[in-house]
Coordinates of C-alpha atoms in Angstrom, one line a residue:
Chain P
M20 CA 0.0 0.0 -0.1
V21 CA 1.4 3.4 -1.0
T22 CA 1.3 5.9 1.8
T23 CA -0.8 8.8 1.4
T24 CA 0.1 12.3 2.5
P25 CA -2.2 14.5 4.6
L26 CA -2.4 16.8 1.4
E27 CA -3.2 13.8 -0.9
A28 CA -6.0 12.8 1.6
E29 CA -7.3 16.3 1.7
L30 CA -7.4 16.6 -2.2
L31 CA -9.0 13.0 -2.6
E32 CA -11.7 14.2 -0.1
L33 CA -12.2 17.4 -2.2
A34 CA -12.4 15.5 -5.5
G35 CA -14.6 12.9 -3.8
S36 CA -17.0 15.8 -3.0
V37 CA -17.9 16.4 -6.7
P38 CA -21.5 15.3 -7.6
D39 CA -21.9 12.5 -10.0
P40 CA -23.1 14.0 -13.2
E41 CA -25.8 11.5 -14.0
L42 CA -27.0 10.7 -10.5
P43 CA -26.3 14.1 -8.5
V44 CA -27.6 12.9 -5.3
L45 CA -24.4 10.9 -5.1
T46 CA -20.9 12.2 -4.7
L47 CA -17.9 10.5 -6.4
H48 CA -16.9 9.2 -3.1
E49 CA -20.1 7.6 -2.5
L50 CA -20.2 6.1 -6.0
G51 CA -16.5 4.7 -5.2
V52 CA -14.9 5.6 -8.5
L53 CA -12.2 7.5 -7.1
R54 CA -8.9 5.4 -6.7
A55 CA -6.1 7.7 -5.6
V56 CA -4.9 11.1 -5.6
H57 CA -1.0 11.6 -6.3
V58 CA 0.8 14.7 -5.7
H59 CA 3.7 14.8 -8.2
G60 CA 5.1 18.3 -7.3
P61 CA 3.9 21.7 -6.2
D62 CA 0.9 22.4 -8.2
S63 CA 0.8 19.0 -10.0
V64 CA -1.7 16.5 -9.0
E65 CA -2.8 13.2 -10.8
V66 CA -6.3 11.7 -10.0
E67 CA -7.2 8.1 -10.8
L68 CA -10.7 7.6 -11.7
T69 CA -12.3 4.3 -12.7
P70 CA -15.5 4.1 -14.9
T71 CA -18.5 2.2 -13.6
Y72 CA -19.0 0.8 -17.1
T73 CA -16.7 0.7 -19.8
G74 CA -18.6 2.9 -21.9
C75 CA -19.9 5.3 -19.3
P76 CA -20.3 8.6 -21.0
A77 CA -20.3 10.5 -17.6
V78 CA -16.6 9.8 -17.1
E79 CA -15.6 12.8 -19.1
A80 CA -18.0 15.1 -17.4
M81 CA -16.5 13.7 -14.0
S82 CA -13.0 14.5 -15.1
L83 CA -13.8 18.0 -15.9
D84 CA -15.6 18.6 -12.6
I85 CA -12.6 17.1 -10.7
E86 CA -10.2 19.4 -12.7
R87 CA -12.4 22.4 -11.9
I88 CA -12.6 21.8 -8.2
L89 CA -8.9 21.3 -7.9
H90 CA -8.1 24.4 -10.0
E91 CA -10.4 26.4 -7.5
H92 CA -8.4 24.9 -4.8
G93 CA -5.3 26.4 -6.3
V94 CA -3.8 23.2 -7.9
R95 CA -2.7 24.4 -11.2
D96 CA -1.8 21.2 -13.0
V97 CA -4.5 18.5 -12.9
T98 CA -4.5 15.3 -14.6
V99 CA -7.3 12.8 -14.5
R100 CA -6.2 9.3 -15.4
R101 CA -8.8 6.7 -16.3
V102 CA -7.8 3.3 -14.6
L103 CA -9.6 -0.1 -15.4
A104 CA -8.2 -2.5 -12.9
P105 CA -9.0 -3.2 -10.3
A106 CA -12.6 -3.0 -11.9
W107 CA -15.4 -1.1 -10.1
S108 CA -18.0 -3.0 -8.6
T109 CA -21.4 -1.9 -7.1
D110 CA -19.9 -3.1 -3.7
D111 CA -17.7 0.0 -4.1
I112 CA -20.8 2.2 -3.4
T113 CA -20.8 3.4 0.3
D114 CA -23.6 2.6 2.8
E115 CA -24.4 6.4 2.8
G116 CA -24.5 6.2 -1.0
R117 CA -27.0 3.4 -0.8
R118 CA -29.3 5.2 1.5
K119 CA -29.2 8.2 -0.8
L120 CA -30.0 6.1 -3.8
R121 CA -33.1 4.6 -2.1
E122 CA -34.2 8.2 -0.8
F123 CA -33.9 9.4 -4.4
G124 CA -36.3 6.5 -5.6
I125 CA -33.6 4.2 -6.9
A126 CA -33.3 0.6 -5.6
P127 CA -29.7 0.3 -4.5
P128 CA -27.6 -2.8 -5.6
R129 CA -27.5 -5.7 -3.3
T130 CA -24.2 -6.1 -1.8
G131 CA -21.8 -9.3 -1.7
R132 CA -23.3 -11.1 -4.5
A133 CA -21.9 -13.0 -7.4
A134 CA -21.5 -10.4 -10.3
G135 CA -23.8 -11.0 -13.1
P136 CA -27.6 -11.1 -14.0
V137 CA -30.0 -12.5 -11.7
G138 CA -32.9 -14.8 -13.1
L139 CA -35.9 -12.9 -12.9
Q140 CA -39.6 -13.1 -13.9
L141 CA -40.6 -11.4 -17.1
G142 CA -44.0 -10.1 -17.6
P143 CA -46.4 -9.7 -19.1
T144 CA -45.3 -12.0 -21.9
R145 CA -44.9 -15.6 -21.1
T146 CA -41.4 -16.8 -20.3
L147 CA -39.8 -19.8 -19.1
D148 CA -38.9 -19.8 -15.4
R149 CA -35.4 -20.2 -14.2
E150 CA -35.5 -22.1 -10.8
A151 CA -32.0 -21.3 -9.5
G152 CA -32.6 -17.6 -10.2
E153 CA -36.0 -17.3 -8.6
A154 CA -34.4 -19.2 -5.4
G155 CA -31.8 -16.4 -5.1
E156 CA -34.5 -13.7 -5.9
A157 CA -36.6 -14.9 -3.0
A158 CA -33.8 -14.9 -0.5
D159 CA -32.8 -11.4 -1.1
P160 CA -35.5 -9.7 -3.2
I161 CA -35.0 -6.1 -4.8
R162 CA -37.4 -3.9 -2.5
C163 CA -39.5 -1.0 -3.8
P164 CA -37.7 2.2 -2.9
H165 CA -41.1 3.9 -2.4
C166 CA -43.1 1.6 -0.1
D167 CA -40.5 -1.2 0.7
S168 CA -42.4 -3.9 -0.7
A169 CA -40.5 -7.0 -1.7
D170 CA -43.2 -7.8 -4.4
T171 CA -41.6 -6.3 -7.4
E172 CA -41.3 -7.3 -11.0
L173 CA -38.7 -6.5 -13.8
L174 CA -39.9 -4.6 -16.7
S175 CA -36.8 -4.2 -18.5
R176 CA -33.0 -5.3 -18.0
F177 CA -31.7 -2.0 -19.3
S178 CA -33.2 1.4 -18.1
S179 CA -32.2 5.0 -18.8
T180 CA -28.7 4.1 -18.4
A181 CA -26.8 0.9 -18.7
C182 CA -26.2 0.6 -14.9
K183 CA -30.0 0.6 -14.1
A184 CA -32.8 -1.8 -14.8
L185 CA -36.2 -0.6 -14.8
R186 CA -38.7 -2.4 -12.3
R187 CA -42.4 -2.0 -11.2
C188 CA -43.7 -2.5 -7.5
L189 CA -46.8 -4.5 -7.5
S190 CA -47.8 -3.2 -4.1
C191 CA -47.7 0.6 -4.9
R192 CA -47.7 0.2 -8.7
E193 CA -45.1 2.8 -9.0
P194 CA -42.3 1.9 -11.6
F195 CA -38.7 2.6 -10.3
D196 CA -35.0 2.1 -11.4
H197 CA -32.8 -0.5 -9.9
F198 CA -29.1 0.0 -9.8
K199 CA -28.0 -3.5 -11.1
E200 CA -25.3 -5.4 -9.4
L201 CA -22.0 -5.5 -11.4
Chain U
M9 CA -0.8 -4.9 -14.7
T10 CA 1.9 -6.7 -16.5
T11 CA 4.4 -4.9 -18.6
T12 CA 3.9 -7.3 -21.5
S13 CA 3.4 -5.2 -24.8
V14 CA 0.0 -5.3 -26.4
P15 CA -0.6 -7.7 -29.4
T16 CA -1.9 -5.2 -31.9
A17 CA -3.6 -7.6 -34.2
A18 CA -5.4 -9.1 -31.3
A19 CA -6.6 -5.7 -29.9
L20 CA -7.7 -4.8 -33.3
A21 CA -9.7 -8.2 -33.8
L22 CA -11.4 -7.7 -30.4
G23 CA -12.0 -3.9 -30.9
D24 CA -13.4 -4.3 -34.3
D25 CA -15.9 -6.7 -33.1
A26 CA -17.2 -4.5 -30.4
L27 CA -17.1 -1.4 -32.7
V28 CA -18.9 -3.2 -35.6
L29 CA -21.6 -4.7 -33.5
S30 CA -22.0 -1.5 -31.5
H31 CA -22.9 0.3 -34.9
R32 CA -25.4 -2.6 -36.0
L33 CA -27.2 -2.2 -32.6
G34 CA -27.2 1.5 -32.9
E35 CA -29.0 1.1 -36.2
W36 CA -32.1 -0.2 -34.1
A37 CA -32.4 3.4 -32.5
G38 CA -35.9 4.6 -33.5
H39 CA -36.7 1.3 -35.1
A40 CA -36.9 -1.3 -32.0
P41 CA -40.3 -3.0 -31.4
V42 CA -41.0 -1.5 -28.0
L43 CA -39.5 1.3 -26.0
E44 CA -37.8 -0.9 -23.4
E45 CA -35.9 -2.7 -26.3
E46 CA -34.9 0.6 -27.9
V47 CA -33.1 1.4 -24.6
A48 CA -31.8 -2.0 -24.1
L49 CA -30.2 -2.4 -27.4
A50 CA -28.7 1.2 -27.2
N51 CA -27.4 0.4 -23.8
I52 CA -25.7 -2.8 -25.1
A53 CA -24.4 -0.8 -28.0
L54 CA -22.9 1.7 -25.6
D55 CA -21.2 -1.1 -23.5
L56 CA -19.6 -2.5 -26.7
L57 CA -18.6 1.1 -28.0
G58 CA -16.8 1.7 -24.5
Q59 CA -14.9 -1.7 -25.1
A60 CA -14.0 -0.9 -28.6
R61 CA -12.5 2.6 -27.5
V62 CA -10.2 0.9 -24.9
L63 CA -9.3 -1.9 -27.4
L64 CA -8.7 0.4 -30.3
S65 CA -6.7 2.8 -28.1
L66 CA -4.5 -0.1 -27.2
A67 CA -3.7 -0.5 -31.0
G68 CA -3.3 3.2 -32.0
D69 CA -5.6 6.3 -32.4
E70 CA -9.3 5.2 -31.8
D71 CA -10.6 7.7 -34.3
E72 CA -8.3 7.0 -36.9
L73 CA -8.9 3.2 -36.7
A74 CA -12.6 3.5 -36.5
Y75 CA -12.9 6.2 -39.3
L76 CA -10.1 6.0 -41.7
R77 CA -9.5 2.5 -42.2
E78 CA -10.7 0.7 -45.5
E79 CA -13.0 -2.3 -45.3
R80 CA -10.1 -4.8 -45.9
A81 CA -8.2 -3.4 -42.9
F82 CA -11.0 -4.4 -40.3
T83 CA -10.5 -7.9 -38.7
N84 CA -13.9 -8.2 -37.1
L85 CA -15.9 -11.5 -37.4
Q86 CA -18.3 -11.7 -40.1
L87 CA -21.1 -12.5 -37.7
V88 CA -21.1 -9.2 -36.1
E89 CA -21.3 -7.3 -39.5
Q90 CA -24.5 -9.1 -40.6
P91 CA -27.4 -6.9 -41.2
N92 CA -29.9 -6.6 -38.2
G93 CA -32.6 -8.2 -40.2
D94 CA -35.9 -8.6 -38.1
F95 CA -35.7 -8.5 -34.3
A96 CA -35.3 -12.5 -34.2
H97 CA -32.0 -12.0 -36.4
T98 CA -30.7 -9.5 -34.2
I99 CA -31.3 -11.6 -31.0
A100 CA -29.8 -14.6 -32.7
R101 CA -26.7 -12.6 -33.6
Q102 CA -26.7 -11.5 -30.0
L103 CA -27.0 -15.0 -28.5
Y104 CA -24.2 -16.2 -30.6
F105 CA -21.7 -13.4 -30.1
S106 CA -22.5 -12.6 -26.4
T107 CA -22.0 -16.2 -25.3
Y108 CA -18.7 -16.1 -27.3
Q109 CA -17.7 -12.9 -26.0
H110 CA -18.6 -13.8 -22.4
L111 CA -16.5 -17.1 -22.6
L112 CA -13.6 -15.3 -24.1
Y113 CA -13.4 -12.3 -21.9
A114 CA -13.7 -14.7 -18.8
E115 CA -10.7 -16.7 -20.0
L116 CA -8.7 -13.3 -20.7
A117 CA -9.7 -11.8 -17.4
A118 CA -8.2 -15.0 -15.6
A119 CA -4.9 -15.0 -17.7
D120 CA -2.6 -12.1 -16.7
G121 CA -2.2 -10.5 -20.0
P122 CA -2.6 -7.0 -21.5
F123 CA -6.2 -7.7 -21.8
A124 CA -6.9 -8.8 -18.4
P125 CA -7.9 -5.4 -17.0
L126 CA -10.5 -4.7 -19.9
A127 CA -11.8 -8.2 -19.8
A128 CA -12.3 -8.4 -16.0
K129 CA -14.5 -5.1 -16.3
A130 CA -16.3 -6.2 -19.6
V131 CA -17.2 -9.6 -18.7
K132 CA -19.6 -8.3 -16.0
E133 CA -21.3 -6.3 -18.6
V134 CA -21.4 -8.9 -21.1
A135 CA -22.9 -11.2 -18.9
Y136 CA -26.1 -9.0 -18.9
H137 CA -26.1 -8.9 -22.7
R138 CA -25.9 -12.8 -22.7
D139 CA -28.9 -12.9 -20.4
H140 CA -30.8 -10.5 -22.4
A141 CA -30.3 -12.6 -25.5
E142 CA -31.0 -15.9 -23.8
Q143 CA -34.4 -14.6 -22.5
W144 CA -35.4 -13.1 -25.8
T145 CA -34.4 -16.4 -27.4
L146 CA -36.7 -18.4 -24.9
R147 CA -39.5 -15.9 -25.5
L148 CA -39.5 -15.9 -29.2
G149 CA -38.7 -19.6 -29.7
D150 CA -41.4 -20.7 -27.3
G151 CA -43.8 -17.9 -28.2
T152 CA -46.2 -17.8 -31.1
D153 CA -46.0 -19.9 -34.2
A154 CA -44.7 -16.8 -36.0
S155 CA -42.2 -15.8 -33.6
H156 CA -40.9 -19.4 -33.2
E157 CA -40.6 -19.7 -37.1
R158 CA -38.7 -16.4 -37.3
M159 CA -36.3 -17.2 -34.6
Q160 CA -35.7 -20.6 -36.1
R161 CA -34.9 -19.1 -39.3
A162 CA -32.5 -16.4 -38.0
C163 CA -30.7 -19.2 -35.9
E164 CA -30.3 -21.2 -39.2
T165 CA -29.2 -18.3 -41.2
L166 CA -26.4 -17.1 -38.7
W167 CA -25.2 -20.6 -37.9
R168 CA -22.6 -20.8 -40.6
F169 CA -20.8 -17.6 -39.4
T170 CA -20.3 -19.2 -35.8
G171 CA -17.2 -21.4 -36.6
E172 CA -15.0 -18.3 -37.3
M173 CA -15.3 -17.2 -33.6
F174 CA -13.1 -20.2 -32.4
R175 CA -10.1 -20.0 -34.9
P176 CA -7.3 -18.9 -32.9
V177 CA -6.2 -15.1 -32.6
A178 CA -2.6 -14.6 -32.6
G179 CA -1.7 -13.0 -29.2
L180 CA -4.8 -14.2 -27.4
D181 CA -4.1 -16.8 -24.6
A182 CA -7.1 -19.0 -24.8
D183 CA -8.4 -22.6 -24.8
W184 CA -10.1 -22.3 -28.4
P185 CA -11.4 -25.9 -28.6
G186 CA -12.5 -25.9 -25.0
M187 CA -14.4 -22.8 -25.6
E188 CA -16.0 -23.9 -28.7
S189 CA -17.3 -27.1 -27.1
T190 CA -18.7 -25.0 -24.1
W191 CA -20.3 -22.6 -26.6
V192 CA -21.9 -25.2 -28.6
E193 CA -23.5 -26.9 -25.3
A194 CA -24.6 -23.6 -23.9
V195 CA -26.3 -22.2 -27.1
G196 CA -27.6 -25.8 -27.9
D197 CA -29.1 -25.8 -24.3
V198 CA -30.8 -22.3 -24.7
L199 CA -32.1 -23.1 -28.2
R200 CA -33.6 -26.5 -26.9
R201 CA -35.3 -24.8 -23.9
A202 CA -36.8 -22.4 -26.5
T203 CA -38.3 -25.3 -28.3
L204 CA -36.0 -24.5 -31.2
T205 CA -33.8 -27.0 -33.3
V206 CA -30.3 -26.8 -33.1
P207 CA -29.1 -25.9 -36.7
E208 CA -27.3 -28.9 -38.4
G209 CA -25.5 -26.7 -41.1
P210 CA -21.7 -26.8 -41.2
R211 CA -19.9 -24.3 -39.0
S212 CA -16.5 -24.6 -40.8
G213 CA -15.1 -25.9 -44.0
A214 CA -16.3 -24.9 -47.6
W215 CA -19.7 -23.9 -47.0
A216 CA -19.3 -22.4 -43.8
A217 CA -18.5 -18.6 -43.8
G218 CA -15.9 -16.5 -42.0
A219 CA -12.7 -14.8 -43.3
G220 CA -13.4 -11.6 -41.3
R221 CA -10.3 -12.0 -39.3
Q222 CA -8.2 -11.9 -42.4
G223 CA -10.1 -8.8 -43.8
L224 CA -12.6 -10.4 -46.1
H225 CA -16.0 -9.2 -45.4
T226 CA -19.7 -9.7 -46.7
E227 CA -21.4 -7.3 -49.1
S228 CA -23.3 -5.3 -46.6
F229 CA -20.4 -4.3 -44.6
G230 CA -19.0 -1.9 -47.0
R231 CA -22.4 -0.1 -46.9
M232 CA -22.3 0.0 -43.0
L233 CA -18.8 1.5 -43.0
A234 CA -19.7 3.9 -45.7
E235 CA -22.5 5.3 -43.4
M236 CA -20.4 4.9 -40.3
Q237 CA -17.3 6.8 -41.7
H238 CA -19.2 9.3 -43.7
L239 CA -19.2 12.3 -41.3
H240 CA -15.6 11.9 -40.3
R241 CA -14.4 11.6 -43.8
S242 CA -16.5 14.6 -44.8
H243 CA -15.4 16.8 -42.1
P244 CA -11.9 15.7 -40.9
G245 CA -11.0 16.4 -37.3
A246 CA -14.6 17.6 -36.4
S247 CA -15.8 17.0 -33.0
W248 CA -19.0 17.8 -31.0

């Protein structure tokens, strides 16, 4: 582990306070996409940023926002470097971030799960059941962020952005986004 | 991250697969059967475009590679350049390719090569693409007589393009025969569950297709490239 200087910790906190351009309720720190800040010399700072999805278009806006806030703090030379490894996972979203997502009306991703799709019931058109997936679903259901009901169904695997799925609550009938596990 | 130099040909092959399929899926914008699919196909296209950008950047300048190469310089599989056809064709192409890409990226992620960081990231995205294709295959195959017939026809039509996926790519450390048998088993299982018949046509040899990795492409690819490259060639260096 590389030691972090107090200045680097301070700048990391500053960069981490930037709101996510697509989900402005979350900061980059809460989203877990900031990997490190390295101070290379007086006025020269490198920030390591990891994308949520490989093609996430928000990365460019994030980079600009980080540069802006560090410039405002007096750092003249800011480089934001995109790093892929270790890959970001929804487990990197902080507890506070999860709470904010739910409050914002987005069901947060479930933690500590094997990555990948979860078997789900598709409605209204008939589809074949996937036993294993359903067993897992029953054990850890995706809850409605509005009324907390566990009785929800998938409408579409891909919602307004690649990182979300569109679901509907069968109790309060509200549609909602679910931040997919990755 | 290892210091291994990047095998350029392999980066181009994988990058071209992702780029070309991304463009094809993007052609559905405004034409998908329902809004949810419009969004889903665009999201899958975006994931692939992100992968393409990383891969092509490993090989050179991403924009020059995407917009200024001639048809014969592209080394994507012939499968991914096939026209969208009806929705069943697009789903069959997705099923065949996502299953392949999922298996390949899982191997590359496990190996400690230059593609491991991207593959470890992308394999999780592709898992959702594969799931999407499998669910639709089940729904169309085991749906109405019309959807069954179209899905069967799509699976048959694209079958001859699937052998090419498992010809070894120089610079990629993967168990190609092992991947191929896993692929045949996995795709066969989905098709059978969808009440479809596993195609019996050849996947290799004289009557099979596939020389995309050598830069030989099918007729429709040139037209696709013309559209994809038109803006950049007309306005060199233009940006949003």
